[in-house]
Coordinates of C-alpha atoms in Angstrom, one line a residue:
Chain C
X1 CA 102.2 145.1 217.6
X2 CA 103.3 145.9 214.1
X3 CA 102.5 142.4 213.2
X4 CA 98.9 143.0 214.2
X5 CA 99.0 146.2 212.3
X6 CA 100.2 144.3 209.1
X7 CA 97.4 141.7 209.6
X8 CA 94.9 144.4 209.8
X9 CA 96.3 146.1 206.7
X10 CA 96.1 142.7 204.7
X11 CA 92.6 142.3 206.0
X12 CA 91.6 145.7 204.8
X13 CA 93.3 145.1 201.4
X14 CA 91.5 141.8 201.0
X15 CA 88.2 143.3 201.9
X16 CA 88.7 146.1 199.4
X17 CA 89.6 143.6 196.8
X18 CA 86.4 141.5 197.5
X19 CA 84.2 144.6 197.5
X20 CA 85.9 145.7 194.3
X21 CA 85.1 142.4 192.6
X22 CA 81.5 142.6 193.6
X23 CA 81.3 146.1 192.2
X24 CA 83.0 144.9 189.1
X25 CA 80.5 142.1 188.6
X26 CA 77.6 144.7 188.9
X27 CA 79.3 147.0 186.4
X28 CA 79.8 144.1 184.0
X29 CA 76.3 142.6 184.3
X30 CA 74.8 144.8 181.4
X31 CA 77.5 143.5 179.1
X32 CA 76.3 139.9 179.4
X33 CA 72.6 140.2 180.4
X34 CA 70.7 141.2 177.3
X35 CA 67.1 140.5 178.5
X36 CA 65.3 143.8 179.2
X37 CA 63.2 142.0 181.9
X38 CA 66.2 141.0 183.9
X39 CA 67.7 144.5 183.5
X40 CA 64.5 145.9 184.8
X41 CA 64.7 143.8 187.9
X42 CA 68.2 145.1 188.5
X43 CA 67.0 148.7 188.1
X44 CA 64.2 147.9 190.4
X45 CA 66.6 146.5 193.0
X46 CA 68.7 149.6 192.8
X47 CA 66.0 152.3 193.3
X48 CA 64.0 150.2 195.9
X49 CA 67.1 149.6 197.9
X50 CA 68.0 153.3 197.8
X51 CA 64.4 154.1 199.0
X52 CA 64.8 151.6 201.7
X53 CA 68.1 153.2 202.8
X54 CA 66.3 156.4 203.1
X55 CA 63.7 154.7 205.2
X56 CA 66.4 153.0 207.3
X57 CA 67.9 156.4 208.3
X58 CA 64.6 157.1 210.1
X59 CA 63.3 153.6 211.0
X60 CA 66.6 151.8 211.7
X61 CA 68.9 154.5 212.9
X62 CA 66.5 156.9 214.6
X63 CA 63.8 154.4 215.7
X64 CA 61.1 156.6 214.0
X65 CA 59.0 154.2 211.9
X66 CA 57.8 156.0 208.9
X67 CA 54.9 154.6 206.7
X68 CA 55.0 157.5 204.3
X69 CA 58.1 157.0 202.3
X70 CA 56.1 156.3 199.0
X71 CA 54.6 159.8 199.5
X72 CA 58.1 161.5 199.7
X73 CA 59.1 159.5 196.7
X74 CA 55.9 160.4 194.9
X75 CA 56.1 164.1 195.9
X76 CA 59.7 164.2 194.6
X77 CA 58.6 162.5 191.4
X78 CA 55.7 165.0 191.0
X79 CA 57.9 168.0 191.8
X80 CA 60.6 167.1 189.3
X81 CA 58.1 166.1 186.6
X82 CA 56.1 169.2 186.8
X83 CA 59.3 171.4 186.9
X84 CA 60.3 169.6 183.7
X85 CA 57.0 169.7 181.9
X86 CA 55.6 172.9 183.1
X87 CA 58.6 175.1 183.7
X88 CA 60.9 173.6 181.2
X89 CA 63.7 173.1 183.7
X90 CA 66.5 170.6 182.9
X91 CA 65.8 167.2 184.5
X92 CA 69.0 167.1 186.5
X93 CA 68.5 170.6 188.0
X94 CA 64.8 169.8 188.6
X95 CA 65.8 166.7 190.6
X96 CA 67.8 168.9 193.0
X97 CA 64.9 171.4 193.2
X98 CA 62.5 168.5 193.8
X99 CA 64.7 167.2 196.6
X100 CA 64.8 170.7 198.2
X101 CA 61.1 171.1 198.1
X102 CA 60.3 167.6 199.5
X103 CA 62.9 168.2 202.3
X104 CA 61.2 171.5 203.2
X105 CA 57.7 170.0 203.1
X106 CA 58.8 167.1 205.3
X107 CA 60.6 169.3 207.8
X108 CA 57.6 171.6 208.1
X109 CA 55.0 168.9 208.4
X110 CA 56.8 166.7 210.9
X111 CA 58.2 169.4 213.1
X112 CA 55.1 169.5 215.3
X113 CA 54.8 165.7 215.7
X114 CA 58.5 165.3 216.7
X115 CA 57.9 167.4 219.8
X116 CA 55.8 164.5 220.9
X117 CA 57.1 161.0 221.7
X118 CA 55.7 157.7 220.8
X119 CA 53.9 156.4 217.7
X120 CA 52.6 159.9 216.6
X121 CA 55.2 160.1 213.8
X122 CA 54.1 156.9 212.3
X123 CA 50.4 157.8 212.4
X124 CA 51.1 161.2 210.8
X125 CA 53.3 159.7 208.1
X126 CA 50.5 157.4 207.1
X127 CA 48.0 160.3 207.1
X128 CA 50.5 162.5 205.2
X129 CA 50.9 160.0 202.4
X130 CA 47.1 159.4 202.1
X131 CA 46.2 163.1 202.2
X132 CA 48.8 164.0 199.6
X133 CA 47.5 161.3 197.3
X134 CA 44.0 162.5 197.7
X135 CA 45.0 166.0 197.1
X136 CA 46.9 165.1 193.9
X137 CA 43.9 163.0 192.6
X138 CA 41.7 166.1 193.0
X139 CA 44.1 168.7 191.7
X140 CA 44.0 169.6 188.1
X141 CA 47.5 171.2 188.4
X142 CA 48.9 167.8 189.3
X143 CA 47.0 166.1 186.5
X144 CA 44.4 164.4 188.7
X145 CA 44.2 160.7 188.6
X146 CA 45.5 160.4 185.1
X147 CA 49.0 161.4 186.3
X148 CA 51.9 163.2 184.5
X149 CA 53.9 161.9 181.6
X150 CA 57.4 162.9 180.7
X151 CA 58.1 163.7 177.1
X152 CA 59.8 160.9 175.0
X153 CA 62.4 161.6 172.4
X154 CA 65.9 161.0 171.3
X155 CA 68.4 159.4 173.8
X156 CA 70.1 162.2 175.6
X157 CA 72.1 162.5 178.8
X158 CA 71.2 166.1 179.2
X159 CA 67.5 165.2 179.3
X160 CA 68.2 161.9 181.1
X161 CA 66.1 160.0 178.6
X162 CA 66.9 156.7 177.0
X163 CA 65.3 153.9 175.0
X164 CA 67.6 151.3 176.5
X165 CA 67.7 150.3 180.1
X166 CA 71.5 150.2 180.3
X167 CA 72.0 154.0 181.2
X168 CA 69.3 153.7 183.8
X169 CA 71.1 150.7 185.2
X170 CA 74.3 152.6 185.6
X171 CA 72.7 155.8 187.0
X172 CA 70.7 153.6 189.4
X173 CA 73.9 151.8 190.6
X174 CA 75.7 155.1 191.0
X175 CA 72.7 156.6 193.0
X176 CA 72.6 153.5 195.2
X177 CA 76.4 153.7 195.9
X178 CA 76.3 157.5 196.5
X179 CA 73.4 157.2 198.9
X180 CA 75.1 154.2 200.6
X181 CA 78.3 156.3 201.1
X182 CA 76.2 159.2 202.5
X183 CA 74.5 156.9 205.0
X184 CA 77.7 155.3 206.0
X185 CA 79.2 158.9 206.5
X186 CA 76.2 159.8 208.6
X187 CA 76.4 156.6 210.7
X188 CA 79.9 157.4 211.8
X189 CA 79.4 161.1 212.3
X190 CA 78.1 163.0 215.3
X191 CA 74.6 162.9 213.8
X192 CA 74.7 159.2 213.5
X193 CA 75.6 158.7 217.2
X194 CA 72.9 161.3 218.1
X195 CA 70.3 159.5 216.1
X196 CA 71.1 156.1 217.6
X197 CA 71.2 157.6 221.1
X198 CA 67.7 159.0 220.5
X199 CA 66.6 155.6 219.2
X200 CA 67.7 153.9 222.4
X201 CA 66.5 156.5 224.9
X202 CA 65.5 160.1 224.5
X203 CA 66.1 161.0 228.1
X204 CA 69.6 159.6 228.0
X205 CA 70.1 161.6 224.7
X206 CA 69.1 164.8 226.4
X207 CA 71.4 164.1 229.4
X208 CA 74.4 164.2 227.1
X209 CA 73.4 167.3 225.3
X210 CA 71.4 166.0 222.3
X211 CA 68.3 168.0 221.4
X212 CA 66.1 165.1 220.2
X213 CA 63.7 167.3 218.2
X214 CA 66.4 168.9 216.2
X215 CA 68.1 165.6 215.3
X216 CA 64.9 163.9 214.4
X217 CA 64.0 166.8 212.0
X218 CA 67.4 166.5 210.4
X219 CA 66.9 162.8 209.9
X220 CA 63.4 163.2 208.4
X221 CA 64.6 165.9 206.0
X222 CA 67.6 163.9 204.7
X223 CA 65.5 160.8 204.5
X224 CA 62.7 162.6 202.6
X225 CA 65.3 164.2 200.3
X226 CA 66.8 160.9 199.3
X227 CA 63.3 159.5 198.7
X228 CA 62.6 162.4 196.4
X229 CA 65.8 161.6 194.4
X230 CA 64.5 158.1 194.0
X231 CA 61.2 159.6 192.9
X232 CA 63.0 161.6 190.2
X233 CA 64.8 158.5 189.1
X234 CA 61.6 156.5 189.0
X235 CA 59.8 159.2 186.9
X236 CA 62.7 159.5 184.5
X237 CA 62.8 155.7 184.1
X238 CA 59.1 154.9 183.8
X239 CA 58.5 158.3 182.2
X240 CA 55.0 158.4 183.6
X241 CA 53.7 158.9 187.1
X242 CA 50.3 158.8 188.7
X243 CA 49.0 159.1 192.3
X244 CA 49.0 155.3 192.8
X245 CA 52.8 155.8 193.4
X246 CA 52.0 157.1 196.9
X247 CA 49.7 154.3 198.0
X248 CA 50.4 152.9 201.4
X249 CA 51.5 149.5 200.2
X250 CA 54.3 151.2 198.4
X251 CA 55.5 152.7 201.6
X252 CA 55.5 149.2 203.2
X253 CA 57.5 148.0 200.2
X254 CA 60.2 150.5 201.2
X255 CA 60.3 149.1 204.7
X256 CA 60.7 145.4 203.8
X257 CA 64.3 145.3 202.4
X258 CA 65.6 147.2 205.5
X259 CA 63.8 144.9 207.9
X260 CA 64.7 141.7 206.1
X261 CA 68.3 142.8 205.6
X262 CA 68.8 144.1 209.1
X263 CA 67.6 147.6 210.1
X264 CA 70.4 148.1 212.5
X265 CA 72.9 148.2 209.7
X266 CA 73.4 150.7 206.9
X267 CA 74.0 147.7 204.6
X268 CA 70.7 146.1 205.6
X269 CA 68.5 147.5 202.9
X270 CA 71.1 146.5 200.2
X271 CA 71.1 142.9 201.3
X272 CA 67.4 142.9 201.8
X273 CA 66.7 144.5 198.5
X274 CA 69.0 142.2 196.6
X275 CA 67.1 139.2 198.0
X276 CA 63.5 140.3 198.4
X277 CA 62.9 142.2 195.2
X278 CA 64.1 139.5 192.8
X279 CA 62.3 137.0 194.9
X280 CA 59.1 138.9 194.6
X281 CA 59.4 139.2 190.8
X282 CA 60.3 135.6 190.5
X283 CA 57.3 134.4 192.4
X284 CA 55.1 136.7 190.4
X285 CA 56.4 135.5 187.0
X286 CA 56.4 131.8 188.0
X287 CA 53.3 131.3 190.1
X288 CA 50.8 134.1 189.7
X289 CA 49.5 132.6 186.5
X290 CA 48.9 129.2 188.2
X291 CA 46.8 130.7 190.9
X292 CA 46.4 134.4 191.2
X293 CA 47.6 135.8 194.5
X294 CA 49.7 132.7 195.4
X295 CA 52.9 134.7 194.8
X296 CA 51.8 137.2 197.4
X297 CA 51.1 134.4 199.8
X298 CA 54.5 132.9 199.3
X299 CA 56.2 136.2 199.7
X300 CA 54.4 136.8 202.9
X301 CA 55.5 133.3 204.2
X302 CA 59.1 134.1 203.4
X303 CA 58.8 137.4 205.2
X304 CA 57.2 135.9 208.3
X305 CA 59.8 133.2 208.5
X306 CA 62.6 135.8 208.4
X307 CA 60.9 138.0 211.0
X308 CA 60.1 135.0 213.2
X309 CA 63.6 133.4 213.2
X310 CA 65.9 136.2 212.4
X311 CA 64.3 139.3 214.0
X312 CA 67.5 141.3 213.6
X313 CA 67.5 140.6 209.9
X314 CA 69.9 138.7 207.7
X315 CA 72.9 140.9 208.7
X316 CA 72.0 140.7 212.3
X317 CA 72.4 136.9 212.0
X318 CA 75.4 137.1 209.8
X319 CA 77.4 139.3 212.1
X320 CA 77.5 136.6 214.7
X321 CA 77.5 133.6 212.5
X322 CA 80.1 131.0 211.5
X323 CA 79.8 132.1 208.0
X324 CA 81.4 135.4 208.9
X325 CA 84.1 133.7 210.8
X326 CA 84.8 131.5 207.9
X327 CA 85.0 134.3 205.4
X328 CA 87.1 136.4 207.8
X329 CA 89.7 133.6 208.5
X330 CA 89.8 131.8 205.1
X331 CA 89.1 134.4 202.5
X332 CA 90.1 137.8 204.1
X333 CA 92.8 136.1 206.3
X334 CA 92.0 136.6 210.0
X335 CA 91.3 139.8 211.8
X336 CA 87.7 139.7 212.9
X337 CA 86.3 143.1 213.6
X338 CA 87.1 143.1 217.3
X339 CA 90.8 142.4 216.8
X340 CA 90.8 144.9 214.1
X341 CA 89.5 147.6 216.3
X342 CA 91.8 146.6 219.1
X343 CA 94.8 147.4 217.0
X344 CA 93.3 150.7 215.9
X345 CA 92.7 151.6 219.6
X346 CA 96.0 150.3 220.8
X347 CA 97.6 152.7 218.3
X348 CA 95.6 155.5 219.9
X349 CA 96.5 154.8 223.5
X350 CA 100.1 154.3 222.3
X351 CA 100.2 157.9 221.1
X352 CA 99.3 159.3 224.5
Chain U
X1 CA 89.4 174.1 246.5
X2 CA 87.5 177.2 246.7
X3 CA 84.6 178.0 248.9
X4 CA 82.4 179.4 246.2
X5 CA 78.9 177.9 245.5
X6 CA 78.6 176.3 242.1
X7 CA 74.9 175.5 242.5
X8 CA 72.4 177.5 244.5
X9 CA 68.8 176.2 245.0
X10 CA 66.5 178.9 246.1
X11 CA 63.1 178.0 247.6
X12 CA 62.1 175.5 245.0
X13 CA 58.7 174.0 245.2
X14 CA 57.1 171.4 242.9
X15 CA 53.4 170.5 242.9
X16 CA 52.0 167.7 240.8
X17 CA 48.3 168.7 240.5
X18 CA 47.2 168.5 244.2
X19 CA 50.4 166.8 245.5
X20 CA 53.3 168.9 246.7
X21 CA 56.3 166.7 246.2
X22 CA 58.9 169.3 247.2
X23 CA 58.2 172.3 249.4
X24 CA 60.4 175.4 249.6
X25 CA 63.7 173.7 249.6
X26 CA 66.9 175.8 249.5
X27 CA 70.5 174.6 249.7
X28 CA 73.8 175.1 247.9
X29 CA 76.5 172.9 246.5
X30 CA 80.2 174.0 247.3
X31 CA 82.5 174.0 244.2
X32 CA 85.0 171.1 244.2
X33 CA 83.3 169.1 247.0
X34 CA 81.0 166.2 247.3
X35 CA 77.5 167.0 248.6
X36 CA 74.9 164.4 249.3
X37 CA 71.2 164.3 249.6
X38 CA 69.5 161.6 251.7
X39 CA 65.9 160.9 252.8
X40 CA 63.5 158.1 253.0
X41 CA 61.5 156.8 250.1
X42 CA 59.2 159.4 248.7
X43 CA 61.0 162.3 250.4
X44 CA 61.2 164.2 247.1
X45 CA 64.9 163.5 246.4
X46 CA 64.4 162.5 242.8
X47 CA 62.0 165.2 242.2
X48 CA 64.5 167.8 243.5
X49 CA 67.2 166.1 241.4
X50 CA 65.2 166.2 238.2
X51 CA 64.3 170.0 238.8
X52 CA 68.0 170.9 239.1
X53 CA 68.8 168.8 236.0
X54 CA 66.2 170.5 233.9
X55 CA 63.9 167.5 233.4
X56 CA 60.9 169.3 234.8
X57 CA 60.7 173.0 235.9
X58 CA 60.0 173.8 239.4
X59 CA 56.6 175.4 240.2
X60 CA 58.3 178.1 242.3
X61 CA 61.8 179.1 243.1
X62 CA 65.1 179.5 241.2
X63 CA 68.2 177.5 240.5
X64 CA 71.5 179.2 240.0
X65 CA 74.6 177.7 238.5
X66 CA 77.8 179.8 238.9
X67 CA 75.5 182.7 239.7
X68 CA 73.6 182.3 236.4
X69 CA 69.8 181.5 236.5
X70 CA 69.3 178.1 234.9
X71 CA 65.8 177.4 236.1
X72 CA 64.2 177.3 232.7
X73 CA 67.1 175.7 230.7
X74 CA 66.2 172.5 228.9
X75 CA 67.9 169.2 229.9
X76 CA 69.9 169.1 226.7
X77 CA 71.4 172.5 227.2
X78 CA 73.0 171.4 230.4
X79 CA 75.8 169.5 228.8
X80 CA 77.2 172.7 227.2
X81 CA 77.3 174.3 230.6
X82 CA 79.6 171.5 231.8
X83 CA 76.9 169.8 233.8
X84 CA 76.3 166.0 233.5
X85 CA 73.9 163.6 235.2
X86 CA 73.2 159.9 235.6
X87 CA 69.9 158.2 236.0
X88 CA 68.7 156.1 238.9
X89 CA 67.1 153.6 236.6
X90 CA 69.9 153.1 234.2
X91 CA 69.4 154.1 230.7
X92 CA 72.2 152.4 228.8
X93 CA 72.0 152.6 225.0
X94 CA 71.0 148.9 224.9
X95 CA 71.8 147.8 221.4
X96 CA 75.2 149.7 221.2
X97 CA 78.5 148.4 222.6
X98 CA 79.9 149.9 225.7
X99 CA 82.5 151.8 223.6
X100 CA 79.8 153.3 221.3
X101 CA 77.8 154.3 224.3
X102 CA 80.7 156.4 225.5
X103 CA 81.6 157.6 222.0
X104 CA 78.2 159.1 221.6
X105 CA 78.7 161.2 224.7
X106 CA 82.2 162.3 223.6
X107 CA 80.6 163.9 220.6
X108 CA 78.7 166.4 222.8
X109 CA 79.4 168.9 225.5
X110 CA 81.5 172.0 225.7
X111 CA 84.6 170.1 224.5
X112 CA 82.8 168.0 221.9
X113 CA 85.0 165.7 219.9
X114 CA 85.4 166.9 216.3
X115 CA 86.0 163.5 214.7
X116 CA 85.2 159.9 215.3
X117 CA 88.8 159.2 216.1
X118 CA 89.0 162.0 218.7
X119 CA 85.7 160.8 220.2
X120 CA 87.0 157.2 220.4
X121 CA 90.2 158.3 222.0
X122 CA 88.3 160.2 224.6
X123 CA 86.0 157.2 225.1
X124 CA 88.9 154.9 225.6
X125 CA 90.5 157.2 228.3
X126 CA 87.2 157.3 230.2
X127 CA 86.8 153.5 229.9
X128 CA 90.2 153.1 231.4
X129 CA 89.3 155.5 234.1
X130 CA 86.0 153.8 235.0
X131 CA 87.3 150.3 234.7
X132 CA 85.1 149.3 231.8
X133 CA 87.9 149.0 229.2
X134 CA 87.8 145.2 229.2
X135 CA 84.1 145.2 228.4
X136 CA 84.1 147.8 225.7
X137 CA 82.9 145.4 223.0
X138 CA 80.0 144.0 225.0
X139 CA 76.5 145.3 224.2
X140 CA 75.5 147.4 227.2
X141 CA 72.2 145.5 227.7
X142 CA 74.3 142.3 228.4
X143 CA 76.1 143.9 231.4
X144 CA 75.1 143.5 235.0
X145 CA 73.8 146.3 237.3
X146 CA 77.2 147.4 238.7
X147 CA 78.7 147.8 235.2
X148 CA 75.6 149.5 233.9
X149 CA 75.9 152.0 236.9
X150 CA 79.5 152.6 235.9
X151 CA 78.6 153.1 232.3
X152 CA 76.1 155.8 233.5
X153 CA 79.1 157.6 235.0
X154 CA 81.3 157.0 232.1
X155 CA 78.7 158.4 229.7
X156 CA 78.4 161.5 231.9
X157 CA 82.1 161.9 232.2
X158 CA 82.7 161.8 228.5
X159 CA 81.0 165.1 228.2
X160 CA 83.8 166.6 230.3
X161 CA 81.6 168.0 233.0
X162 CA 82.7 170.3 235.9
X163 CA 79.5 169.4 237.8
X164 CA 78.2 165.9 238.1
X165 CA 74.8 164.8 239.4
X166 CA 74.6 161.1 240.5
X167 CA 71.1 159.7 241.1
X168 CA 71.4 156.7 243.4
X169 CA 74.4 155.4 241.8
X170 CA 74.9 152.6 244.3
X171 CA 71.4 151.3 244.7
X172 CA 71.3 147.5 244.1
X173 CA 75.1 147.0 244.6
X174 CA 76.6 144.6 247.1
X175 CA 79.1 145.9 249.8
X176 CA 82.2 145.2 247.6
X177 CA 80.7 146.8 244.5
X178 CA 79.6 149.7 246.7
X179 CA 83.2 150.2 247.9
X180 CA 84.5 150.1 244.3
X181 CA 81.9 152.7 243.3
X182 CA 82.9 154.9 246.2
X183 CA 86.5 154.7 245.1
X184 CA 85.5 155.7 241.6
X185 CA 83.4 158.6 242.8
X186 CA 86.3 159.9 244.9
X187 CA 88.6 159.6 242.0
X188 CA 86.2 161.5 239.8
X189 CA 86.0 164.2 242.5
X190 CA 89.7 164.3 242.8
X191 CA 90.0 165.0 239.1
X192 CA 88.3 168.3 239.8
X193 CA 84.6 167.5 239.3
X194 CA 82.1 168.8 241.8
X195 CA 79.7 166.1 242.7
X196 CA 76.2 166.1 244.0
X197 CA 74.6 162.7 244.8
X198 CA 71.5 161.2 246.0
X199 CA 72.0 158.1 248.0
X200 CA 70.2 155.5 250.2
X201 CA 73.4 153.8 251.3
X202 CA 74.6 155.5 254.5
X203 CA 78.1 154.0 254.3
X204 CA 78.6 155.7 251.0
X205 CA 77.2 159.1 252.2
X206 CA 79.2 159.1 255.4
X207 CA 82.5 158.2 253.7
X208 CA 82.1 160.5 250.7
X209 CA 80.2 163.5 251.5
X210 CA 81.4 166.7 253.2
X211 CA 77.9 168.0 253.4
X212 CA 74.6 166.3 253.6
X213 CA 71.1 167.5 253.1
X214 CA 68.2 165.6 254.5
X215 CA 64.8 165.7 252.9
X216 CA 61.6 164.3 254.4
X217 CA 58.0 164.7 253.1
X218 CA 59.4 167.2 250.5
X219 CA 61.0 169.4 253.1
X220 CA 64.5 169.9 254.1
X221 CA 64.9 168.8 257.8
X222 CA 68.6 169.0 258.3
X223 CA 71.8 170.1 256.7
X224 CA 75.5 169.8 257.8
X225 CA 78.4 167.4 257.9
X226 CA 77.5 163.7 258.0
X227 CA 78.3 163.5 261.7
X228 CA 76.1 166.5 262.5
X229 CA 73.2 165.1 260.4
X230 CA 73.4 161.6 261.8
X231 CA 73.1 162.9 265.3
X232 CA 70.3 165.2 264.6
X233 CA 67.3 163.9 266.7
X234 CA 64.7 164.6 264.0
X235 CA 66.8 162.8 261.4
X236 CA 67.1 159.8 263.8
X237 CA 63.5 159.8 264.4
X238 CA 62.7 159.8 260.7
X239 CA 65.1 157.0 259.9
X240 CA 64.9 154.9 263.0
X241 CA 61.6 155.8 264.5
X242 CA 60.9 157.5 267.8
X243 CA 63.0 156.5 270.9
X244 CA 60.8 154.8 273.5
X245 CA 60.1 157.1 276.4
X246 CA 61.3 160.2 274.5
X247 CA 59.1 163.3 274.7
X248 CA 56.8 163.9 271.8

């Protein structure tokens, strides 16, 4: 019994060390990588994976497929940019305000369509994105099609503005980690169980006392707020936004890392993002000059192969693979997850 | 055991467009007991069941729970009133493990778990009680019918109900599995939960229920102890057909 407990403790410790090393590698990358191009890819990975985690809360955990996440991101970017340029509010504060605004808008717009079941949410999310984009293109206040630029100037943490990519790298990494921890927290909470119950069966959810509409709204609001945060980060990084940000294909881009990595897992978007985004950049840099569009074609082939042969995503495959067993027994020294949980539960029943 | 009525159904009627599925049905469920409802296919059992459980409102009539009118309550409001139900067509949370299925329920209801640890503890208890403990890490979609039926009950029990509605919990089980299910239902009842069940299997109804209600064509045709009901000439006619030579 205590032997088992010890084994579990060792396993936990080794896992923590492994994750710590991985984190350390990411922290150290800017010290060695000097190419701004590579740095840009990392920053791209960070914010796109974060956006994909936001999508995954709805698509993966709640089973509500959104195709409008670029619109939340865009709206968040616009809200914070306009607050900075027109109202002169500090960027950090305007990020929070932007998140609140987008959360409210998403909650109000999607409340009616969550009373219905089925694909309505997906349809409305497409329409919402497109309508918002058209509205912004035609609104002088939002700068029409020419977009909004953020002021350049001296490097400053207060104004979140830098010439170098390194600060953005670290802020992006921090944002990714914070959102990951938030999602992990949600997954294990009452809300997480409610959302997954709703994903599996709404009648079953109601039978155990879950109000499906209420939890779906909560999910869409949190998801939209995270997307708005990504929008703020994007705007501060690129320092210029235009309505193209909200185009439908951008929404699809936010779905891909989650689907490829494994939408059933909180870690899915991280794994998917780390693989698909550099791949997409690599293909573009390497092949688009040879034959325009060939990079897209190759990307599509990779995507189709993953979806065809690993429909549960890379993590869905990994969790039942020999690779995991190997890592568990040889590197982390034994306890696979089941044994680990068994000890934890044995402790519980021992307490009674 | 008290003699008070926990559920009172008063003259409920349900019409779907032109079709009257249930017509002016009244009965009550005694607190602490096991009450059964039987009837041939299409008799309106499931419709009655779903009306009582809040899945669709009755066209006419009232439903009282502990003297309080719950006719218009939404299905998800029932859990907090200490009422739980199962589904005839099982609705396991397919892509979650058996344990997670039950943990999700433990987070809700009048005695909702406050933490994941508490929810898991409750879930483990229930899994022991329902005999699913060994299978807790299996995905619920990978289990057979008997275990999925058990899981339905486990999920309902994790909300700590005082009143449990079972919708054909033994349909599709073989005699041995049926016997095991009967034992489990009796055990649940002995732990202080009032049970109302719909069942096709006579063996189960006769051995479990103290009171039986018979529906036919959406109307209540008999009510009483299993022995009384089984000897009722009309019930026999409905179930077995008319006796040869009997008067019309």
